[in-house]
Amino acid sequence: MIIIKKNLTKFITIIKIIESTCIETDFIFSKDGLWLRVVDPSNISLAKIVFNKSFFDKYDISEDIICTIDMSKFLKIIKSINKKEITFEIVNDKILINSFDDKFTMNYFVGVKDDRPMPSPEFKSEWKIDSTELFSNISRLMYVGSICNFIDDNDLYVNVKQGMVNGMIKLNANKISGVKTNCYYDIEYIDKLSNLKNVFDNILLSFGKDEPCSIKAKIDELSFEWLLAPRVEENE
């Protein structure tokens, strides 16, 4: 049995983000906590989210269980029921989702264990940035075009241009390491993570020419790691 109360809002926020990026997700329930491996259908992005056992008010799992879950249906259930407390129980091939008088049953597929680690590229540029600073500016540039360019020119910039419009914003960020470089990414995929600002205060942003964009965030009981494949820009 799993009970979540104190961190319920954060849990629902993370589930909303996942649902926006994929159709199905493997929930890996282990003795130490719950972790999710999220791959979008086009294989452009990959995420690993880890909820430590202490994230939950009660976490009683005696053996590893892998459940492949329809994210749209799962999100609709947890959004519709009482928001003060949710209880999960795994019985046979079903997940029981209860909250006081609200009771739902959801079937799942038995997932396959995947022990592959997250890729670890050697990024050219790494920055620590306030999550609101990053995602509010990404949302502003969404209306300019579909491809963004992160630029390390001693300061951190994000640039979007399409047709006759060219928008560039200097981001308030602290440089950790790197050299002058830039890379292009689908801004829509980054914008889907915007609700991370409601969970994490700071983001570790990493990128480099012909390298993935990496967004990492961590608090004591929850970690989020995400990679986005680069785009090839012909007219750099």
PDB file of N, CA, C and O in Angstrom, residues 85-155:
ATOM      1  N   GLU A  85      -5.775  13.282  -0.103  1.00  0.00           N
ATOM      2  CA  GLU A  85      -5.016  12.055   0.137  1.00  0.00           C
ATOM      3  C   GLU A  85      -5.395  11.016  -0.903  1.00  0.00           C
ATOM      4  O   GLU A  85      -6.564  10.886  -1.273  1.00  0.00           O
ATOM      5  N   ILE A  86      -4.387  10.289  -1.404  1.00  0.00           N
ATOM      6  CA  ILE A  86      -4.637   9.212  -2.359  1.00  0.00           C
ATOM      7  C   ILE A  86      -3.910   7.956  -1.881  1.00  0.00           C
ATOM      8  O   ILE A  86      -2.767   8.021  -1.432  1.00  0.00           O
ATOM      9  N   THR A  87      -4.602   6.828  -1.997  1.00  0.00           N
ATOM     10  CA  THR A  87      -4.026   5.536  -1.638  1.00  0.00           C
ATOM     11  C   THR A  87      -3.940   4.667  -2.885  1.00  0.00           C
ATOM     12  O   THR A  87      -4.904   4.573  -3.653  1.00  0.00           O
ATOM     13  N   PHE A  88      -2.775   4.034  -3.088  1.00  0.00           N
ATOM     14  CA  PHE A  88      -2.587   3.101  -4.192  1.00  0.00           C
ATOM     15  C   PHE A  88      -2.341   1.714  -3.630  1.00  0.00           C
ATOM     16  O   PHE A  88      -1.558   1.542  -2.696  1.00  0.00           O
ATOM     17  N   GLU A  89      -3.001   0.730  -4.221  1.00  0.00           N
ATOM     18  CA  GLU A  89      -2.731  -0.668  -3.903  1.00  0.00           C
ATOM     19  C   GLU A  89      -2.648  -1.445  -5.206  1.00  0.00           C
ATOM     20  O   GLU A  89      -3.447  -1.221  -6.122  1.00  0.00           O
ATOM     21  N   ILE A  90      -1.696  -2.350  -5.287  1.00  0.00           N
ATOM     22  CA  ILE A  90      -1.534  -3.178  -6.476  1.00  0.00           C
ATOM     23  C   ILE A  90      -2.025  -4.582  -6.146  1.00  0.00           C
ATOM     24  O   ILE A  90      -1.472  -5.255  -5.269  1.00  0.00           O
ATOM     25  N   VAL A  91      -3.082  -4.984  -6.831  1.00  0.00           N
ATOM     26  CA  VAL A  91      -3.701  -6.282  -6.581  1.00  0.00           C
ATOM     27  C   VAL A  91      -3.836  -7.004  -7.916  1.00  0.00           C
ATOM     28  O   VAL A  91      -4.572  -6.563  -8.799  1.00  0.00           O
ATOM     29  N   ASN A  92      -3.097  -8.122  -8.036  1.00  0.00           N
ATOM     30  CA  ASN A  92      -3.071  -8.884  -9.285  1.00  0.00           C
ATOM     31  C   ASN A  92      -2.657  -7.966 -10.430  1.00  0.00           C
ATOM     32  O   ASN A  92      -1.587  -7.381 -10.400  1.00  0.00           O
ATOM     33  N   ASP A  93      -3.499  -7.786 -11.437  1.00  0.00           N
ATOM     34  CA  ASP A  93      -3.135  -6.940 -12.572  1.00  0.00           C
ATOM     35  C   ASP A  93      -3.878  -5.608 -12.540  1.00  0.00           C
ATOM     36  O   ASP A  93      -4.120  -4.991 -13.568  1.00  0.00           O
ATOM     37  N   LYS A  94      -4.223  -5.168 -11.343  1.00  0.00           N
ATOM     38  CA  LYS A  94      -4.984  -3.926 -11.199  1.00  0.00           C
ATOM     39  C   LYS A  94      -4.332  -3.014 -10.157  1.00  0.00           C
ATOM     40  O   LYS A  94      -3.688  -3.475  -9.213  1.00  0.00           O
ATOM     41  N   ILE A  95      -4.519  -1.706 -10.376  1.00  0.00           N
ATOM     42  CA  ILE A  95      -4.135  -0.722  -9.377  1.00  0.00           C
ATOM     43  C   ILE A  95      -5.418  -0.148  -8.784  1.00  0.00           C
ATOM     44  O   ILE A  95      -6.288   0.341  -9.519  1.00  0.00           O
ATOM     45  N   LEU A  96      -5.542  -0.238  -7.478  1.00  0.00           N
ATOM     46  CA  LEU A  96      -6.683   0.351  -6.788  1.00  0.00           C
ATOM     47  C   LEU A  96      -6.291   1.756  -6.365  1.00  0.00           C
ATOM     48  O   LEU A  96      -5.295   1.953  -5.669  1.00  0.00           O
ATOM     49  N   ILE A  97      -7.075   2.732  -6.775  1.00  0.00           N
ATOM     50  CA  ILE A  97      -6.789   4.132  -6.493  1.00  0.00           C
ATOM     51  C   ILE A  97      -7.954   4.679  -5.679  1.00  0.00           C
ATOM     52  O   ILE A  97      -9.068   4.823  -6.185  1.00  0.00           O
ATOM     53  N   ASN A  98      -7.688   4.953  -4.411  1.00  0.00           N
ATOM     54  CA  ASN A  98      -8.754   5.357  -3.496  1.00  0.00           C
ATOM     55  C   ASN A  98      -8.432   6.681  -2.830  1.00  0.00           C
ATOM     56  O   ASN A  98      -7.279   7.027  -2.598  1.00  0.00           O
ATOM     57  N   SER A  99      -9.494   7.418  -2.517  1.00  0.00           N
ATOM     58  CA  SER A  99      -9.368   8.643  -1.727  1.00  0.00           C
ATOM     59  C   SER A  99     -10.675   8.818  -0.969  1.00  0.00           C
ATOM     60  O   SER A  99     -11.669   9.302  -1.514  1.00  0.00           O
ATOM     61  N   PHE A 100     -10.679   8.376   0.286  1.00  0.00           N
ATOM     62  CA  PHE A 100     -11.878   8.413   1.108  1.00  0.00           C
ATOM     63  C   PHE A 100     -13.000   7.659   0.396  1.00  0.00           C
ATOM     64  O   PHE A 100     -12.888   6.476   0.165  1.00  0.00           O
ATOM     65  N   ASP A 101     -14.069   8.318  -0.028  1.00  0.00           N
ATOM     66  CA  ASP A 101     -15.196   7.614  -0.653  1.00  0.00           C
ATOM     67  C   ASP A 101     -15.027   7.421  -2.152  1.00  0.00           C
ATOM     68  O   ASP A 101     -15.852   6.754  -2.789  1.00  0.00           O
ATOM     69  N   ASP A 102     -13.975   7.999  -2.744  1.00  0.00           N
ATOM     70  CA  ASP A 102     -13.715   7.834  -4.178  1.00  0.00           C
ATOM     71  C   ASP A 102     -12.871   6.582  -4.386  1.00  0.00           C
ATOM     72  O   ASP A 102     -11.794   6.455  -3.802  1.00  0.00           O
ATOM     73  N   LYS A 103     -13.371   5.659  -5.215  1.00  0.00           N
ATOM     74  CA  LYS A 103     -12.657   4.401  -5.429  1.00  0.00           C
ATOM     75  C   LYS A 103     -12.631   4.073  -6.921  1.00  0.00           C
ATOM     76  O   LYS A 103     -13.679   4.008  -7.570  1.00  0.00           O
ATOM     77  N   PHE A 104     -11.415   3.882  -7.439  1.00  0.00           N
ATOM     78  CA  PHE A 104     -11.238   3.543  -8.840  1.00  0.00           C
ATOM     79  C   PHE A 104     -10.352   2.310  -8.955  1.00  0.00           C
ATOM     80  O   PHE A 104      -9.476   2.080  -8.122  1.00  0.00           O
ATOM     81  N   THR A 105     -10.579   1.546 -10.012  1.00  0.00           N
ATOM     82  CA  THR A 105      -9.735   0.404 -10.341  1.00  0.00           C
ATOM     83  C   THR A 105      -9.215   0.596 -11.761  1.00  0.00           C
ATOM     84  O   THR A 105      -9.983   0.902 -12.673  1.00  0.00           O
ATOM     85  N   MET A 106      -7.895   0.408 -11.933  1.00  0.00           N
ATOM     86  CA  MET A 106      -7.285   0.619 -13.246  1.00  0.00           C
ATOM     87  C   MET A 106      -6.418  -0.578 -13.599  1.00  0.00           C
ATOM     88  O   MET A 106      -5.554  -0.981 -12.821  1.00  0.00           O
ATOM     89  N   ASN A 107      -6.673  -1.161 -14.768  1.00  0.00           N
ATOM     90  CA  ASN A 107      -5.837  -2.264 -15.237  1.00  0.00           C
ATOM     91  C   ASN A 107      -4.502  -1.728 -15.748  1.00  0.00           C
ATOM     92  O   ASN A 107      -4.397  -0.592 -16.191  1.00  0.00           O
ATOM     93  N   TYR A 108      -3.478  -2.580 -15.686  1.00  0.00           N
ATOM     94  CA  TYR A 108      -2.181  -2.202 -16.227  1.00  0.00           C
ATOM     95  C   TYR A 108      -1.561  -3.408 -16.913  1.00  0.00           C
ATOM     96  O   TYR A 108      -1.990  -4.560 -16.721  1.00  0.00           O
ATOM     97  N   PHE A 109      -0.553  -3.150 -17.735  1.00  0.00           N
ATOM     98  CA  PHE A 109       0.225  -4.226 -18.343  1.00  0.00           C
ATOM     99  C   PHE A 109       1.475  -4.449 -17.496  1.00  0.00           C
ATOM    100  O   PHE A 109       2.027  -3.508 -16.923  1.00  0.00           O
ATOM    101  N   VAL A 110       1.913  -5.687 -17.412  1.00  0.00           N
ATOM    102  CA  VAL A 110       3.135  -5.988 -16.680  1.00  0.00           C
ATOM    103  C   VAL A 110       4.318  -5.557 -17.536  1.00  0.00           C
ATOM    104  O   VAL A 110       4.513  -6.045 -18.646  1.00  0.00           O
ATOM    105  N   GLY A 111       5.088  -4.597 -17.028  1.00  0.00           N
ATOM    106  CA  GLY A 111       6.212  -4.064 -17.784  1.00  0.00           C
ATOM    107  C   GLY A 111       7.432  -4.969 -17.723  1.00  0.00           C
ATOM    108  O   GLY A 111       7.497  -5.913 -16.936  1.00  0.00           O
ATOM    109  N   VAL A 112       8.405  -4.641 -18.564  1.00  0.00           N
ATOM    110  CA  VAL A 112       9.658  -5.394 -18.647  1.00  0.00           C
ATOM    111  C   VAL A 112      10.760  -4.576 -17.984  1.00  0.00           C
ATOM    112  O   VAL A 112      10.904  -3.382 -18.249  1.00  0.00           O
ATOM    113  N   LYS A 113      11.531  -5.218 -17.133  1.00  0.00           N
ATOM    114  CA  LYS A 113      12.599  -4.513 -16.426  1.00  0.00           C
ATOM    115  C   LYS A 113      13.644  -4.011 -17.407  1.00  0.00           C
ATOM    116  O   LYS A 113      14.085  -4.733 -18.302  1.00  0.00           O
ATOM    117  N   ASP A 114      14.043  -2.750 -17.237  1.00  0.00           N
ATOM    118  CA  ASP A 114      15.045  -2.127 -18.101  1.00  0.00           C
ATOM    119  C   ASP A 114      16.115  -1.504 -17.196  1.00  0.00           C
ATOM    120  O   ASP A 114      15.886  -0.477 -16.575  1.00  0.00           O
ATOM    121  N   ASP A 115      17.269  -2.128 -17.121  1.00  0.00           N
ATOM    122  CA  ASP A 115      18.335  -1.673 -16.229  1.00  0.00           C
ATOM    123  C   ASP A 115      19.308  -0.706 -16.900  1.00  0.00           C
ATOM    124  O   ASP A 115      20.323  -0.334 -16.307  1.00  0.00           O
ATOM    125  N   ARG A 116      19.026  -0.324 -18.133  1.00  0.00           N
ATOM    126  CA  ARG A 116      19.948   0.579 -18.818  1.00  0.00           C
ATOM    127  C   ARG A 116      20.005   1.929 -18.107  1.00  0.00           C
ATOM    128  O   ARG A 116      18.972   2.506 -17.787  1.00  0.00           O
ATOM    129  N   PRO A 117      21.201   2.442 -17.868  1.00  0.00           N
ATOM    130  CA  PRO A 117      21.302   3.767 -17.236  1.00  0.00           C
ATOM    131  C   PRO A 117      20.933   4.872 -18.212  1.00  0.00           C
ATOM    132  O   PRO A 117      20.943   4.665 -19.435  1.00  0.00           O
ATOM    133  N   MET A 118      20.625   6.041 -17.676  1.00  0.00           N
ATOM    134  CA  MET A 118      20.421   7.194 -18.532  1.00  0.00           C
ATOM    135  C   MET A 118      21.725   7.517 -19.263  1.00  0.00           C
ATOM    136  O   MET A 118      22.810   7.390 -18.690  1.00  0.00           O
ATOM    137  N   PRO A 119      21.651   7.925 -20.531  1.00  0.00           N
ATOM    138  CA  PRO A 119      22.872   8.361 -21.227  1.00  0.00           C
ATOM    139  C   PRO A 119      23.536   9.512 -20.473  1.00  0.00           C
ATOM    140  O   PRO A 119      22.868  10.311 -19.823  1.00  0.00           O
ATOM    141  N   SER A 120      24.860   9.585 -20.568  1.00  0.00           N
ATOM    142  CA  SER A 120      25.608  10.627 -19.862  1.00  0.00           C
ATOM    143  C   SER A 120      26.538  11.360 -20.831  1.00  0.00           C
ATOM    144  O   SER A 120      27.760  11.132 -20.837  1.00  0.00           O
ATOM    145  N   PRO A 121      25.985  12.235 -21.670  1.00  0.00           N
ATOM    146  CA  PRO A 121      26.831  12.977 -22.612  1.00  0.00           C
ATOM    147  C   PRO A 121      27.780  13.930 -21.869  1.00  0.00           C
ATOM    148  O   PRO A 121      27.520  14.335 -20.741  1.00  0.00           O
ATOM    149  N   GLU A 122      28.884  14.268 -22.523  1.00  0.00           N
ATOM    150  CA  GLU A 122      29.794  15.277 -21.981  1.00  0.00           C
ATOM    151  C   GLU A 122      29.388  16.632 -22.559  1.00  0.00           C
ATOM    152  O   GLU A 122      29.727  16.964 -23.687  1.00  0.00           O
ATOM    153  N   PHE A 123      28.658  17.401 -21.763  1.00  0.00           N
ATOM    154  CA  PHE A 123      28.095  18.650 -22.253  1.00  0.00           C
ATOM    155  C   PHE A 123      29.164  19.739 -22.355  1.00  0.00           C
ATOM    156  O   PHE A 123      30.096  19.802 -21.547  1.00  0.00           O
ATOM    157  N   LYS A 124      28.996  20.625 -23.357  1.00  0.00           N
ATOM    158  CA  LYS A 124      29.923  21.738 -23.538  1.00  0.00           C
ATOM    159  C   LYS A 124      29.617  22.893 -22.590  1.00  0.00           C
ATOM    160  O   LYS A 124      30.497  23.699 -22.283  1.00  0.00           O
ATOM    161  N   SER A 125      28.371  22.985 -22.131  1.00  0.00           N
ATOM    162  CA  SER A 125      27.970  24.147 -21.337  1.00  0.00           C
ATOM    163  C   SER A 125      26.962  23.731 -20.273  1.00  0.00           C
ATOM    164  O   SER A 125      25.998  23.021 -20.566  1.00  0.00           O
ATOM    165  N   GLU A 126      27.186  24.170 -19.020  1.00  0.00           N
ATOM    166  CA  GLU A 126      26.298  23.833 -17.910  1.00  0.00           C
ATOM    167  C   GLU A 126      25.990  25.080 -17.095  1.00  0.00           C
ATOM    168  O   GLU A 126      26.891  25.861 -16.767  1.00  0.00           O
ATOM    169  N   TRP A 127      24.699  25.235 -16.752  1.00  0.00           N
ATOM    170  CA  TRP A 127      24.230  26.428 -16.054  1.00  0.00           C
ATOM    171  C   TRP A 127      23.246  26.051 -14.948  1.00  0.00           C
ATOM    172  O   TRP A 127      22.438  25.127 -15.116  1.00  0.00           O
ATOM    173  N   LYS A 128      23.305  26.801 -13.845  1.00  0.00           N
ATOM    174  CA  LYS A 128      22.280  26.713 -12.819  1.00  0.00           C
ATOM    175  C   LYS A 128      21.363  27.919 -12.999  1.00  0.00           C
ATOM    176  O   LYS A 128      21.820  29.056 -13.040  1.00  0.00           O
ATOM    177  N   ILE A 129      20.062  27.649 -13.093  1.00  0.00           N
ATOM    178  CA  ILE A 129      19.117  28.717 -13.393  1.00  0.00           C
ATOM    179  C   ILE A 129      17.839  28.531 -12.587  1.00  0.00           C
ATOM    180  O   ILE A 129      17.397  27.401 -12.352  1.00  0.00           O
ATOM    181  N   ASP A 130      17.259  29.639 -12.162  1.00  0.00           N
ATOM    182  CA  ASP A 130      15.963  29.610 -11.486  1.00  0.00           C
ATOM    183  C   ASP A 130      14.930  29.016 -12.446  1.00  0.00           C
ATOM    184  O   ASP A 130      14.862  29.404 -13.623  1.00  0.00           O
ATOM    185  N   SER A 131      14.139  28.083 -11.972  1.00  0.00           N
ATOM    186  CA  SER A 131      13.207  27.374 -12.855  1.00  0.00           C
ATOM    187  C   SER A 131      12.160  28.315 -13.463  1.00  0.00           C
ATOM    188  O   SER A 131      11.797  28.169 -14.630  1.00  0.00           O
ATOM    189  N   THR A 132      11.692  29.295 -12.684  1.00  0.00           N
ATOM    190  CA  THR A 132      10.724  30.255 -13.228  1.00  0.00           C
ATOM    191  C   THR A 132      11.357  31.121 -14.303  1.00  0.00           C
ATOM    192  O   THR A 132      10.739  31.419 -15.339  1.00  0.00           O
ATOM    193  N   GLU A 133      12.600  31.513 -14.095  1.00  0.00           N
ATOM    194  CA  GLU A 133      13.335  32.300 -15.088  1.00  0.00           C
ATOM    195  C   GLU A 133      13.421  31.551 -16.418  1.00  0.00           C
ATOM    196  O   GLU A 133      13.171  32.116 -17.489  1.00  0.00           O
ATOM    197  N   LEU A 134      13.759  30.272 -16.361  1.00  0.00           N
ATOM    198  CA  LEU A 134      13.893  29.492 -17.592  1.00  0.00           C
ATOM    199  C   LEU A 134      12.554  29.301 -18.293  1.00  0.00           C
ATOM    200  O   LEU A 134      12.398  29.648 -19.471  1.00  0.00           O
ATOM    201  N   PHE A 135      11.575  28.768 -17.581  1.00  0.00           N
ATOM    202  CA  PHE A 135      10.343  28.349 -18.251  1.00  0.00           C
ATOM    203  C   PHE A 135       9.425  29.502 -18.613  1.00  0.00           C
ATOM    204  O   PHE A 135       8.691  29.425 -19.603  1.00  0.00           O
ATOM    205  N   SER A 136       9.456  30.592 -17.863  1.00  0.00           N
ATOM    206  CA  SER A 136       8.638  31.747 -18.241  1.00  0.00           C
ATOM    207  C   SER A 136       9.145  32.346 -19.551  1.00  0.00           C
ATOM    208  O   SER A 136       8.346  32.767 -20.405  1.00  0.00           O
ATOM    209  N   ASN A 137      10.463  32.362 -19.748  1.00  0.00           N
ATOM    210  CA  ASN A 137      11.018  32.900 -20.989  1.00  0.00           C
ATOM    211  C   ASN A 137      10.860  31.937 -22.150  1.00  0.00           C
ATOM    212  O   ASN A 137      10.648  32.372 -23.294  1.00  0.00           O
ATOM    213  N   ILE A 138      10.933  30.649 -21.893  1.00  0.00           N
ATOM    214  CA  ILE A 138      10.640  29.675 -22.945  1.00  0.00           C
ATOM    215  C   ILE A 138       9.202  29.843 -23.428  1.00  0.00           C
ATOM    216  O   ILE A 138       8.920  29.835 -24.640  1.00  0.00           O
ATOM    217  N   SER A 139       8.263  30.032 -22.488  1.00  0.00           N
ATOM    218  CA  SER A 139       6.856  30.217 -22.864  1.00  0.00           C
ATOM    219  C   SER A 139       6.659  31.488 -23.686  1.00  0.00           C
ATOM    220  O   SER A 139       5.851  31.510 -24.617  1.00  0.00           O
ATOM    221  N   ARG A 140       7.411  32.537 -23.363  1.00  0.00           N
ATOM    222  CA  ARG A 140       7.311  33.785 -24.130  1.00  0.00           C
ATOM    223  C   ARG A 140       7.744  33.577 -25.576  1.00  0.00           C
ATOM    224  O   ARG A 140       7.147  34.134 -26.502  1.00  0.00           O
ATOM    225  N   LEU A 141       8.786  32.772 -25.792  1.00  0.00           N
ATOM    226  CA  LEU A 141       9.327  32.588 -27.133  1.00  0.00           C
ATOM    227  C   LEU A 141       8.596  31.520 -27.938  1.00  0.00           C
ATOM    228  O   LEU A 141       8.813  31.404 -29.144  1.00  0.00           O
ATOM    229  N   MET A 142       7.737  30.748 -27.289  1.00  0.00           N
ATOM    230  CA  MET A 142       6.957  29.725 -27.986  1.00  0.00           C
ATOM    231  C   MET A 142       6.167  30.309 -29.159  1.00  0.00           C
ATOM    232  O   MET A 142       5.921  29.640 -30.163  1.00  0.00           O
ATOM    233  N   TYR A 143       5.765  31.572 -29.047  1.00  0.00           N
ATOM    234  CA  TYR A 143       4.908  32.186 -30.059  1.00  0.00           C
ATOM    235  C   TYR A 143       5.713  32.734 -31.236  1.00  0.00           C
ATOM    236  O   TYR A 143       5.140  33.176 -32.231  1.00  0.00           O
ATOM    237  N   VAL A 144       7.039  32.699 -31.130  1.00  0.00           N
ATOM    238  CA  VAL A 144       7.885  33.194 -32.212  1.00  0.00           C
ATOM    239  C   VAL A 144       8.175  32.092 -33.224  1.00  0.00           C
ATOM    240  O   VAL A 144       8.089  32.297 -34.431  1.00  0.00           O
ATOM    241  N   GLY A 145       8.538  30.913 -32.727  1.00  0.00           N
ATOM    242  CA  GLY A 145       8.866  29.815 -33.632  1.00  0.00           C
ATOM    243  C   GLY A 145       8.936  28.497 -32.895  1.00  0.00           C
ATOM    244  O   GLY A 145       8.718  28.425 -31.684  1.00  0.00           O
ATOM    245  N   SER A 146       9.279  27.439 -33.619  1.00  0.00           N
ATOM    246  CA  SER A 146       9.249  26.086 -33.048  1.00  0.00           C
ATOM    247  C   SER A 146      10.618  25.574 -32.619  1.00  0.00           C
ATOM    248  O   SER A 146      10.703  24.581 -31.899  1.00  0.00           O
ATOM    249  N   ILE A 147      11.698  26.243 -33.048  1.00  0.00           N
ATOM    250  CA  ILE A 147      13.047  25.804 -32.727  1.00  0.00           C
ATOM    251  C   ILE A 147      13.752  26.898 -31.924  1.00  0.00           C
ATOM    252  O   ILE A 147      13.760  28.064 -32.327  1.00  0.00           O
ATOM    253  N   CYS A 148      14.347  26.505 -30.798  1.00  0.00           N
ATOM    254  CA  CYS A 148      15.108  27.476 -30.016  1.00  0.00           C
ATOM    255  C   CYS A 148      16.587  27.133 -30.056  1.00  0.00           C
ATOM    256  O   CYS A 148      16.975  25.982 -30.287  1.00  0.00           O
ATOM    257  N   ASN A 149      17.387  28.147 -29.827  1.00  0.00           N
ATOM    258  CA  ASN A 149      18.839  28.007 -29.866  1.00  0.00           C
ATOM    259  C   ASN A 149      19.391  28.491 -28.527  1.00  0.00           C
ATOM    260  O   ASN A 149      19.290  29.675 -28.195  1.00  0.00           O
ATOM    261  N   PHE A 150      19.945  27.578 -27.732  1.00  0.00           N
ATOM    262  CA  PHE A 150      20.644  27.976 -26.513  1.00  0.00           C
ATOM    263  C   PHE A 150      22.063  28.382 -26.885  1.00  0.00           C
ATOM    264  O   PHE A 150      22.762  27.651 -27.595  1.00  0.00           O
ATOM    265  N   ILE A 151      22.491  29.538 -26.395  1.00  0.00           N
ATOM    266  CA  ILE A 151      23.793  30.097 -26.753  1.00  0.00           C
ATOM    267  C   ILE A 151      24.588  30.394 -25.492  1.00  0.00           C
ATOM    268  O   ILE A 151      24.114  31.107 -24.601  1.00  0.00           O
ATOM    269  N   ASP A 152      25.779  29.827 -25.413  1.00  0.00           N
ATOM    270  CA  ASP A 152      26.730  30.167 -24.362  1.00  0.00           C
ATOM    271  C   ASP A 152      27.746  31.117 -24.972  1.00  0.00           C
ATOM    272  O   ASP A 152      28.623  30.721 -25.735  1.00  0.00           O
ATOM    273  N   ASP A 153      27.590  32.408 -24.655  1.00  0.00           N
ATOM    274  CA  ASP A 153      28.534  33.432 -25.099  1.00  0.00           C
ATOM    275  C   ASP A 153      29.033  34.181 -23.864  1.00  0.00           C
ATOM    276  O   ASP A 153      28.898  35.399 -23.767  1.00  0.00           O
ATOM    277  N   ASN A 154      29.530  33.400 -22.912  1.00  0.00           N
ATOM    278  CA  ASN A 154      29.874  33.866 -21.561  1.00  0.00           C
ATOM    279  C   ASN A 154      28.622  34.112 -20.727  1.00  0.00           C
ATOM    280  O   ASN A 154      28.548  33.706 -19.579  1.00  0.00           O
ATOM    281  N   ASP A 155      27.621  34.776 -21.286  1.00  0.00           N
ATOM    282  CA  ASP A 155      26.286  34.807 -20.706  1.00  0.00           C
ATOM    283  C   ASP A 155      25.425  33.776 -21.429  1.00  0.00           C
ATOM    284  O   ASP A 155      25.799  33.262 -22.489  1.00  0.00           O
TER     285      ASP A 155
END
